[in-house]
Each structure stands twice: as structure tokens, then as C-alpha cells.
Backbone as ProteinMPNN parsed JSONL, in Angstrom:
{"seq_chain_A": "EFKALMNTLASSWTLQNTEKAVACFTENAVYMQPPDKQFFTGHEQLRLYFGALKRGTFMQFHQVWFDETTQMGAGEFTFGNSLTKTGVTGVAIVSVKNKKIAAWREYFVRGPLDFNEFISPTGKKWEWHIGNYP", "coords_chain_A": {"N_chain_A": [[-79.989, -64.024, 23.65], [-81.175, -64.156, 21.12], [-83.552, -62.713, 21.442], [-82.458, -60.187, 21.948], [-81.217, -59.725, 19.466], [-83.475, -59.588, 17.767], [-84.79, -57.386, 18.891], [-82.862, -55.427, 18.451], [-82.96, -55.292, 15.665], [-85.63, -54.396, 15.362], [-85.531, -51.86, 16.645], [-83.673, -50.634, 15.008], [-85.017, -50.471, 12.546], [-87.086, -48.809, 13.387], [-85.703, -46.472, 13.96], [-84.783, -45.882, 11.494], [-82.222, -46.771, 10.853], [-80.431, -47.976, 8.661], [-77.953, -49.365, 8.164], [-77.388, -50.591, 10.621], [-79.591, -52.268, 10.818], [-79.218, -53.951, 8.565], [-76.886, -55.192, 9.391], [-77.805, -57.069, 11.168], [-78.309, -59.305, 9.745], [-77.085, -62.209, 7.948], [-74.537, -62.224, 5.395], [-75.556, -63.365, 3.023], [-78.276, -63.558, 3.468], [-81.769, -64.503, 3.322], [-84.811, -62.913, 2.798], [-88.186, -63.042, 3.042], [-91.688, -62.995, 2.077], [-93.762, -65.375, 1.914], [-96.515, -66.729, -0.111], [-95.632, -65.505, -2.477], [-95.097, -62.766, -2.207], [-93.0, -60.975, -1.205], [-89.466, -60.85, -1.798], [-86.165, -60.774, -1.001], [-82.633, -60.817, -1.134], [-79.46, -61.103, 0.384], [-77.07, -58.597, 1.533], [-76.894, -56.277, -0.12], [-79.404, -56.033, -1.451], [-81.091, -55.998, 0.788], [-80.251, -53.666, 2.035], [-81.148, -51.686, 0.238], [-83.913, -52.173, 0.405], [-84.506, -51.816, 3.209], [-83.574, -49.231, 3.448], [-85.522, -47.657, 2.343], [-87.401, -47.113, 4.235], [-89.653, -44.949, 5.862], [-89.875, -41.844, 7.77], [-91.402, -42.135, 10.925], [-91.857, -44.793, 10.834], [-92.276, -47.825, 12.626], [-91.399, -50.681, 14.599], [-92.313, -53.381, 16.569], [-91.791, -56.06, 18.736], [-93.918, -58.376, 20.247], [-93.973, -60.868, 21.404], [-91.409, -63.312, 21.65], [-89.793, -66.238, 20.562], [-87.441, -68.942, 20.844], [-85.541, -71.72, 19.678], [-82.881, -73.345, 20.768], [-81.599, -75.688, 19.857], [-82.337, -76.1, 17.127], [-81.753, -73.647, 16.134], [-83.734, -71.912, 15.35], [-86.265, -69.44, 15.393], [-89.039, -67.328, 16.411], [-91.132, -64.448, 16.11], [-93.76, -62.443, 17.269], [-95.185, -59.609, 15.901], [-95.763, -56.027, 15.527], [-95.801, -53.815, 12.875], [-95.465, -50.695, 11.458], [-96.533, -47.348, 10.545], [-96.463, -44.558, 12.42], [-97.195, -42.004, 11.706], [-98.869, -42.138, 9.471], [-100.719, -43.826, 10.44], [-100.982, -46.497, 9.691], [-100.618, -50.049, 9.505], [-99.353, -53.406, 10.181], [-99.838, -56.61, 11.701], [-98.166, -59.503, 12.695], [-96.298, -62.568, 12.242], [-92.928, -63.514, 12.317], [-90.785, -65.957, 11.101], [-87.687, -67.181, 11.879], [-84.418, -68.082, 10.942], [-81.304, -68.697, 12.354], [-77.824, -68.08, 12.011], [-74.569, -68.178, 13.125], [-75.194, -66.21, 15.038], [-76.654, -64.338, 13.644], [-79.336, -63.281, 11.465], [-80.247, -65.599, 9.127], [-82.29, -66.451, 7.529], [-85.506, -65.168, 6.906], [-88.92, -65.337, 7.262], [-92.011, -63.907, 6.801], [-95.383, -63.422, 7.881], [-98.343, -61.729, 7.695], [-101.156, -59.552, 8.596], [-103.202, -56.747, 7.793], [-104.255, -54.236, 10.088], [-105.463, -52.682, 13.172], [-103.15, -50.334, 14.645], [-102.643, -50.46, 17.359], [-101.74, -53.04, 19.424], [-103.22, -54.392, 21.442], [-105.827, -53.716, 20.74], [-105.861, -54.932, 18.261], [-105.762, -57.706, 18.91], [-108.029, -58.005, 20.46], [-111.177, -59.52, 21.134], [-113.575, -58.164, 20.984], [-115.952, -55.797, 19.556], [-115.764, -56.209, 16.801], [-116.395, -57.282, 13.413], [-116.601, -60.376, 12.818], [-115.42, -62.55, 10.325], [-115.695, -65.331, 10.249], [-117.585, -67.225, 12.473], [-119.451, -68.878, 15.113], [-122.084, -68.437, 14.475], [-122.273, -68.42, 11.682], [-120.99, -70.594, 10.802], [-120.763, -73.73, 9.168]], "CA_chain_A": [[-79.314, -63.411, 22.518], [-82.116, -64.028, 20.013], [-84.442, -61.589, 21.747], [-81.666, -58.971, 21.751], [-81.062, -59.566, 18.021], [-84.762, -59.149, 17.216], [-85.045, -56.022, 19.368], [-81.929, -54.546, 17.731], [-83.536, -55.102, 14.339], [-86.831, -53.562, 15.492], [-85.159, -50.476, 16.939], [-82.979, -50.109, 13.826], [-86.056, -50.075, 11.593], [-87.811, -47.681, 13.968], [-84.835, -45.291, 13.851], [-84.331, -45.85, 10.106], [-80.783, -47.005, 10.839], [-80.32, -49.044, 7.668], [-76.739, -50.171, 8.333], [-77.53, -51.421, 11.825], [-80.575, -53.302, 10.485], [-78.572, -54.895, 7.655], [-75.878, -55.928, 10.172], [-78.478, -58.154, 11.89], [-78.481, -60.403, 8.795], [-75.887, -62.76, 7.327], [-74.224, -61.614, 4.094], [-76.413, -63.921, 1.967], [-79.583, -63.828, 4.075], [-82.982, -64.477, 2.511], [-85.922, -62.229, 3.462], [-89.325, -63.278, 2.171], [-93.065, -63.114, 2.522], [-94.343, -66.371, 1.024], [-95.859, -67.546, -1.115], [-95.04, -64.78, -3.595], [-95.303, -61.338, -1.961], [-91.727, -60.248, -1.12], [-88.264, -61.68, -1.791], [-84.915, -60.021, -1.065], [-81.536, -61.667, -0.691], [-78.152, -60.473, 0.526], [-76.962, -57.26, 2.116], [-77.144, -55.201, -1.081], [-80.854, -55.884, -1.626], [-81.685, -55.611, 2.077], [-79.895, -52.256, 2.251], [-82.09, -50.901, -0.565], [-85.25, -52.389, 0.959], [-84.604, -51.159, 4.513], [-83.286, -47.816, 3.265], [-86.736, -46.963, 1.886], [-88.317, -46.868, 5.349], [-89.966, -43.53, 6.049], [-90.016, -41.304, 9.126], [-92.626, -42.6, 11.554], [-91.867, -46.256, 10.833], [-91.946, -48.47, 13.893], [-91.481, -52.138, 14.687], [-92.314, -53.835, 17.957], [-92.06, -57.479, 18.974], [-94.732, -58.587, 21.436], [-93.508, -62.143, 21.943], [-90.291, -63.882, 20.884], [-89.467, -67.605, 20.965], [-86.238, -69.444, 20.177], [-85.132, -73.089, 19.946], [-81.41, -73.404, 20.682], [-81.16, -76.862, 19.102], [-82.525, -75.909, 15.689], [-81.387, -72.267, 15.8], [-84.913, -71.315, 14.721], [-87.069, -68.672, 16.322], [-90.198, -66.633, 15.866], [-91.53, -63.257, 16.839], [-95.042, -61.819, 16.928], [-94.811, -58.213, 15.794], [-96.533, -54.993, 14.858], [-94.939, -52.976, 12.059], [-96.315, -49.696, 10.829], [-96.087, -45.968, 10.511], [-97.276, -43.793, 13.373], [-97.662, -40.768, 11.08], [-99.977, -42.448, 8.566], [-101.625, -44.698, 11.201], [-101.163, -47.76, 8.985], [-99.72, -51.063, 10.008], [-99.644, -54.826, 10.092], [-99.407, -57.448, 12.814], [-97.908, -60.827, 12.155], [-95.276, -63.439, 12.811], [-91.736, -63.777, 11.51], [-90.071, -67.194, 11.402], [-86.303, -66.767, 11.656], [-83.326, -69.041, 11.064], [-80.104, -67.985, 12.792], [-76.516, -68.694, 11.765], [-73.517, -67.338, 13.689], [-75.825, -65.129, 15.797], [-77.288, -63.382, 12.737], [-80.492, -63.815, 10.754], [-79.898, -66.196, 7.834], [-83.531, -66.531, 6.749], [-86.645, -64.485, 7.537], [-90.205, -65.507, 6.585], [-93.023, -63.186, 7.559], [-96.789, -63.606, 7.55], [-99.031, -60.68, 8.448], [-102.422, -58.996, 8.13], [-103.408, -55.341, 8.138], [-105.181, -54.052, 11.198], [-105.169, -51.539, 14.035], [-101.767, -50.216, 15.114], [-102.597, -50.856, 18.77], [-101.739, -54.502, 19.501], [-104.334, -54.865, 22.26], [-107.026, -53.589, 19.913], [-105.733, -55.941, 17.215], [-106.081, -59.056, 19.403], [-109.273, -57.986, 21.22], [-112.293, -60.186, 20.452], [-114.787, -57.336, 20.992], [-116.084, -54.67, 18.641], [-115.342, -56.583, 15.449], [-117.299, -58.062, 12.572], [-115.828, -61.566, 12.5], [-115.788, -63.219, 9.081], [-116.129, -66.674, 10.637], [-117.984, -67.4, 13.871], [-120.385, -70.0, 15.265], [-123.358, -68.067, 13.857], [-122.3, -68.656, 10.242], [-120.163, -71.765, 10.489], [-121.643, -74.865, 8.803]], "C_chain_A": [[-80.266, -63.196, 21.335], [-83.048, -62.838, 20.234], [-83.709, -60.261, 21.538], [-81.472, -58.687, 20.259], [-82.349, -59.013, 17.399], [-85.077, -57.712, 17.642], [-84.094, -55.008, 18.731], [-82.462, -54.254, 16.336], [-84.74, -54.165, 14.404], [-86.467, -52.103, 15.75], [-84.428, -49.841, 15.756], [-83.978, -49.672, 12.76], [-86.794, -48.841, 12.092], [-87.016, -46.386, 13.821], [-84.335, -45.06, 12.431], [-82.802, -45.92, 10.015], [-80.52, -48.229, 9.954], [-79.113, -49.941, 7.912], [-76.826, -51.09, 9.542], [-78.533, -52.549, 11.573], [-79.941, -54.372, 9.6], [-77.566, -55.764, 8.412], [-76.492, -57.064, 10.994], [-78.598, -59.416, 11.04], [-77.129, -60.919, 8.298], [-75.723, -62.14, 5.942], [-75.159, -62.092, 2.98], [-77.812, -64.277, 2.48], [-80.71, -63.746, 3.051], [-84.1, -63.891, 3.367], [-87.126, -62.38, 2.547], [-90.655, -63.224, 2.894], [-93.744, -64.074, 1.554], [-95.873, -66.221, 0.939], [-95.18, -66.741, -2.217], [-95.146, -63.262, -3.448], [-93.999, -60.538, -1.986], [-90.577, -61.245, -1.155], [-87.05, -60.781, -1.995], [-83.815, -60.947, -0.559], [-80.232, -60.872, -0.652], [-78.198, -59.041, 1.027], [-77.306, -56.145, 1.138], [-78.647, -54.957, -1.261], [-81.532, -55.444, -0.33], [-81.416, -54.133, 2.376], [-80.862, -51.346, 1.479], [-83.502, -50.983, 0.015], [-85.424, -51.627, 2.278], [-84.386, -49.655, 4.396], [-84.489, -47.0, 2.822], [-87.718, -46.672, 3.019], [-88.444, -45.374, 5.61], [-90.004, -43.144, 7.521], [-91.369, -41.732, 9.676], [-92.744, -44.11, 11.589], [-91.574, -46.767, 12.241], [-92.146, -49.97, 13.785], [-91.43, -52.491, 16.153], [-92.608, -55.325, 17.991], [-92.829, -57.607, 20.281], [-94.321, -59.857, 22.168], [-92.389, -62.644, 21.045], [-89.991, -65.264, 21.46], [-88.237, -68.069, 20.208], [-85.937, -70.863, 20.628], [-83.629, -73.186, 19.7], [-80.933, -74.533, 19.772], [-81.228, -76.645, 17.6], [-82.041, -74.549, 15.201], [-82.482, -71.581, 14.979], [-85.7, -70.572, 15.796], [-88.231, -68.015, 15.619], [-90.476, -65.412, 16.722], [-92.863, -62.744, 16.332], [-94.809, -60.316, 16.974], [-95.941, -57.326, 15.299], [-95.52, -54.103, 14.147], [-95.846, -51.952, 11.392], [-95.681, -48.33, 10.784], [-97.025, -45.147, 11.377], [-97.82, -42.51, 12.765], [-98.868, -41.01, 10.173], [-101.027, -43.341, 9.224], [-101.953, -45.995, 10.459], [-100.198, -48.792, 9.545], [-100.218, -52.472, 9.799], [-99.196, -55.489, 11.388], [-99.23, -58.842, 12.252], [-96.844, -61.576, 12.914], [-94.133, -63.573, 11.814], [-91.1, -65.064, 12.014], [-88.634, -66.956, 10.968], [-85.342, -67.924, 11.88], [-82.057, -68.249, 11.368], [-78.851, -68.793, 12.468], [-75.459, -67.709, 12.257], [-74.076, -66.056, 14.314], [-76.41, -64.017, 14.923], [-78.447, -64.07, 12.021], [-80.053, -64.301, 9.374], [-81.123, -66.283, 6.927], [-84.664, -65.937, 7.571], [-87.872, -64.735, 6.667], [-91.251, -64.798, 7.419], [-94.407, -63.413, 6.972], [-97.548, -62.563, 8.358], [-100.353, -60.289, 7.815], [-102.492, -57.536, 8.559], [-104.411, -55.258, 9.271], [-104.814, -52.83, 12.01], [-103.709, -51.528, 14.466], [-101.622, -50.668, 16.563], [-102.751, -52.374, 18.865], [-102.906, -55.032, 20.315], [-105.66, -54.761, 21.527], [-107.019, -54.662, 18.826], [-106.198, -57.311, 17.702], [-107.39, -59.123, 20.189], [-110.395, -58.683, 20.45], [-113.548, -59.306, 20.328], [-114.747, -56.222, 19.948], [-115.683, -54.954, 17.207], [-116.445, -57.338, 14.728], [-116.514, -59.268, 12.078], [-116.342, -62.212, 11.22], [-116.345, -64.611, 9.358], [-116.435, -66.689, 12.124], [-119.048, -68.477, 13.921], [-121.744, -69.709, 14.608], [-123.415, -68.295, 12.353], [-121.463, -69.86, 9.825], [-121.074, -72.964, 10.211], [-121.887, -75.837, 9.932]], "O_chain_A": [[-80.179, -62.187, 20.636], [-83.298, -62.056, 19.318], [-84.287, -59.313, 21.005], [-81.552, -57.534, 19.835], [-82.306, -58.079, 16.599], [-85.573, -56.918, 16.843], [-84.476, -53.861, 18.497], [-82.425, -53.113, 15.875], [-84.857, -53.245, 13.594], [-87.04, -51.205, 15.133], [-84.551, -48.638, 15.528], [-83.807, -48.623, 12.14], [-87.092, -47.933, 11.316], [-87.593, -45.325, 13.583], [-83.549, -44.143, 12.191], [-82.179, -45.225, 9.213], [-80.405, -49.355, 10.437], [-79.243, -51.164, 7.871], [-76.387, -52.239, 9.488], [-78.344, -53.664, 12.059], [-80.107, -55.565, 9.852], [-77.415, -56.946, 8.103], [-75.764, -57.936, 11.469], [-78.949, -60.479, 11.554], [-76.153, -60.171, 8.234], [-76.676, -61.592, 5.387], [-75.515, -61.315, 2.094], [-78.447, -65.2, 1.97], [-80.622, -63.025, 2.057], [-84.314, -64.309, 4.506], [-87.106, -61.91, 1.409], [-90.749, -63.377, 4.112], [-94.242, -63.662, 0.506], [-96.471, -65.636, 1.842], [-94.24, -67.236, -2.839], [-95.271, -62.549, -4.443], [-93.896, -59.541, -2.7], [-90.685, -62.346, -0.615], [-86.919, -60.114, -3.022], [-84.04, -61.761, 0.336], [-79.946, -60.074, -1.544], [-79.226, -58.368, 0.953], [-77.944, -55.165, 1.523], [-79.104, -53.815, -1.228], [-82.441, -54.614, -0.352], [-82.279, -53.44, 2.914], [-81.336, -50.347, 2.019], [-84.201, -49.974, 0.102], [-86.387, -50.876, 2.438], [-84.957, -48.886, 5.17], [-84.471, -45.773, 2.919], [-88.756, -46.051, 2.791], [-87.459, -44.638, 5.58], [-90.144, -43.994, 8.401], [-92.371, -41.694, 8.963], [-93.607, -44.659, 12.274], [-90.736, -46.215, 12.954], [-92.949, -50.458, 12.99], [-90.603, -51.966, 16.898], [-93.551, -55.797, 17.357], [-92.449, -57.025, 21.297], [-94.323, -59.909, 23.398], [-92.411, -62.432, 19.833], [-89.94, -65.446, 22.677], [-88.005, -67.653, 19.073], [-86.06, -71.184, 21.81], [-83.17, -73.115, 18.56], [-79.983, -74.363, 19.009], [-80.285, -76.969, 16.879], [-81.932, -74.322, 13.996], [-82.217, -70.799, 14.066], [-85.791, -71.009, 16.943], [-88.393, -68.125, 14.404], [-90.107, -65.35, 17.895], [-93.078, -62.622, 15.126], [-94.296, -59.797, 17.966], [-96.93, -57.795, 14.736], [-94.517, -53.691, 14.73], [-96.88, -52.307, 10.826], [-94.473, -48.169, 10.957], [-98.223, -45.052, 11.107], [-98.813, -41.975, 13.258], [-99.78, -40.186, 10.113], [-102.089, -43.588, 8.652], [-103.057, -46.527, 10.579], [-99.104, -48.457, 10.001], [-101.327, -52.709, 9.318], [-98.302, -55.002, 12.079], [-100.03, -59.309, 11.441], [-96.529, -61.267, 14.063], [-94.356, -63.727, 10.613], [-90.902, -65.237, 13.217], [-88.383, -66.574, 9.824], [-85.435, -68.648, 12.871], [-81.772, -67.247, 10.711], [-78.818, -70.014, 12.627], [-75.451, -66.546, 11.854], [-73.519, -64.971, 14.148], [-76.636, -62.901, 15.39], [-78.522, -65.298, 11.982], [-79.555, -63.525, 8.558], [-81.005, -66.2, 5.704], [-84.768, -66.173, 8.775], [-87.879, -64.395, 5.484], [-91.371, -65.057, 8.617], [-94.585, -63.571, 5.764], [-97.412, -62.513, 9.58], [-100.644, -60.634, 6.67], [-101.908, -57.146, 9.569], [-105.301, -56.1, 9.398], [-103.967, -52.034, 11.606], [-103.099, -52.583, 14.636], [-100.581, -51.203, 16.944], [-103.765, -52.928, 18.442], [-103.527, -56.022, 19.926], [-106.523, -55.625, 21.677], [-108.063, -55.234, 18.51], [-106.939, -58.002, 17.003], [-107.818, -60.218, 20.553], [-110.551, -58.464, 19.248], [-114.489, -59.681, 19.628], [-113.684, -55.771, 19.521], [-115.304, -54.041, 16.474], [-117.313, -57.95, 15.351], [-115.842, -59.201, 11.049], [-117.547, -62.399, 11.048], [-117.348, -65.016, 8.771], [-115.637, -66.221, 12.936], [-119.505, -68.943, 12.877], [-122.465, -70.634, 14.232], [-124.509, -68.359, 11.792], [-121.258, -70.106, 8.636], [-122.044, -73.189, 10.935], [-122.602, -76.823, 9.755]]}, "name": "protein", "num_of_chains": 1, "seq": "EFKALMNTLASSWTLQNTEKAVACFTENAVYMQPPDKQFFTGHEQLRLYFGALKRGTFMQFHQVWFDETTQMGAGEFTFGNSLTKTGVTGVAIVSVKNKKIAAWREYFVRGPLDFNEFISPTGKKWEWHIGNYP"}
């Protein structure tokens, strides 16, 4: 059920279906990017936030995990715009209540839109590696 919820959200963002995306969240859900990047709460704010998505927006989950006992899950994702070729890859930590998202925390970095290119160890200038590590 959690994977279906996350995929419904991803497809709703991809199709710019604001109402369907908002329906994935509880009425008083919290959506944030800590420590101080983004903070939205409740359907009204989420509706405005999601409603600003532009044509070409896409969201894809690569991996999804869920713990039934704690009702907490996570998803590794790529979010971007295929028209502008910009995007981010990251992880969302999600708390579920009554089969809807009650809290969403996301952490991401900018990078290639292609996930395999993003995670590939080759062809990159690594900031930290054994050659410069103390």
C-alpha cells in the first residue's frame, strides 16, 4: 500500500494533477526540507505548492521501503523537469497516518536527470576520495 501511495503521488506530480497529489496527504500534513529550506503545512498550502508545477515535471521513485510497525517509510527519488533538463535526486522520509502521508521530509542534491548516471562512480570529479583524504 505504501508503494502504491508513493507511486500515486509521483504520477500525480508528473501529470500536474494537483488535487490527486494533495489527496495523498492528511488534512494537516507537514511537508519540509530541513533544516530550513522548505516548509508547507495542510492541504491549502500544499495545493498552492503543488499547483505551481510546470509542464515537463516528473517524479520517479527508484526504491521504496516501509516499516509497518512504525508506519514510517522512505523513498529514493528523482524529481525534475524533462523540458529544462534540470533535476534532483534524493530521499524522502515519510510518516503515514490512516494510509495517507502525515509528514514528509526530503533531502536531495542536484545532478543528472538519469538515475544511473547519477549513481555511477565513473566520469566524475569526486570532492572526497582516497587521494585527498587525510
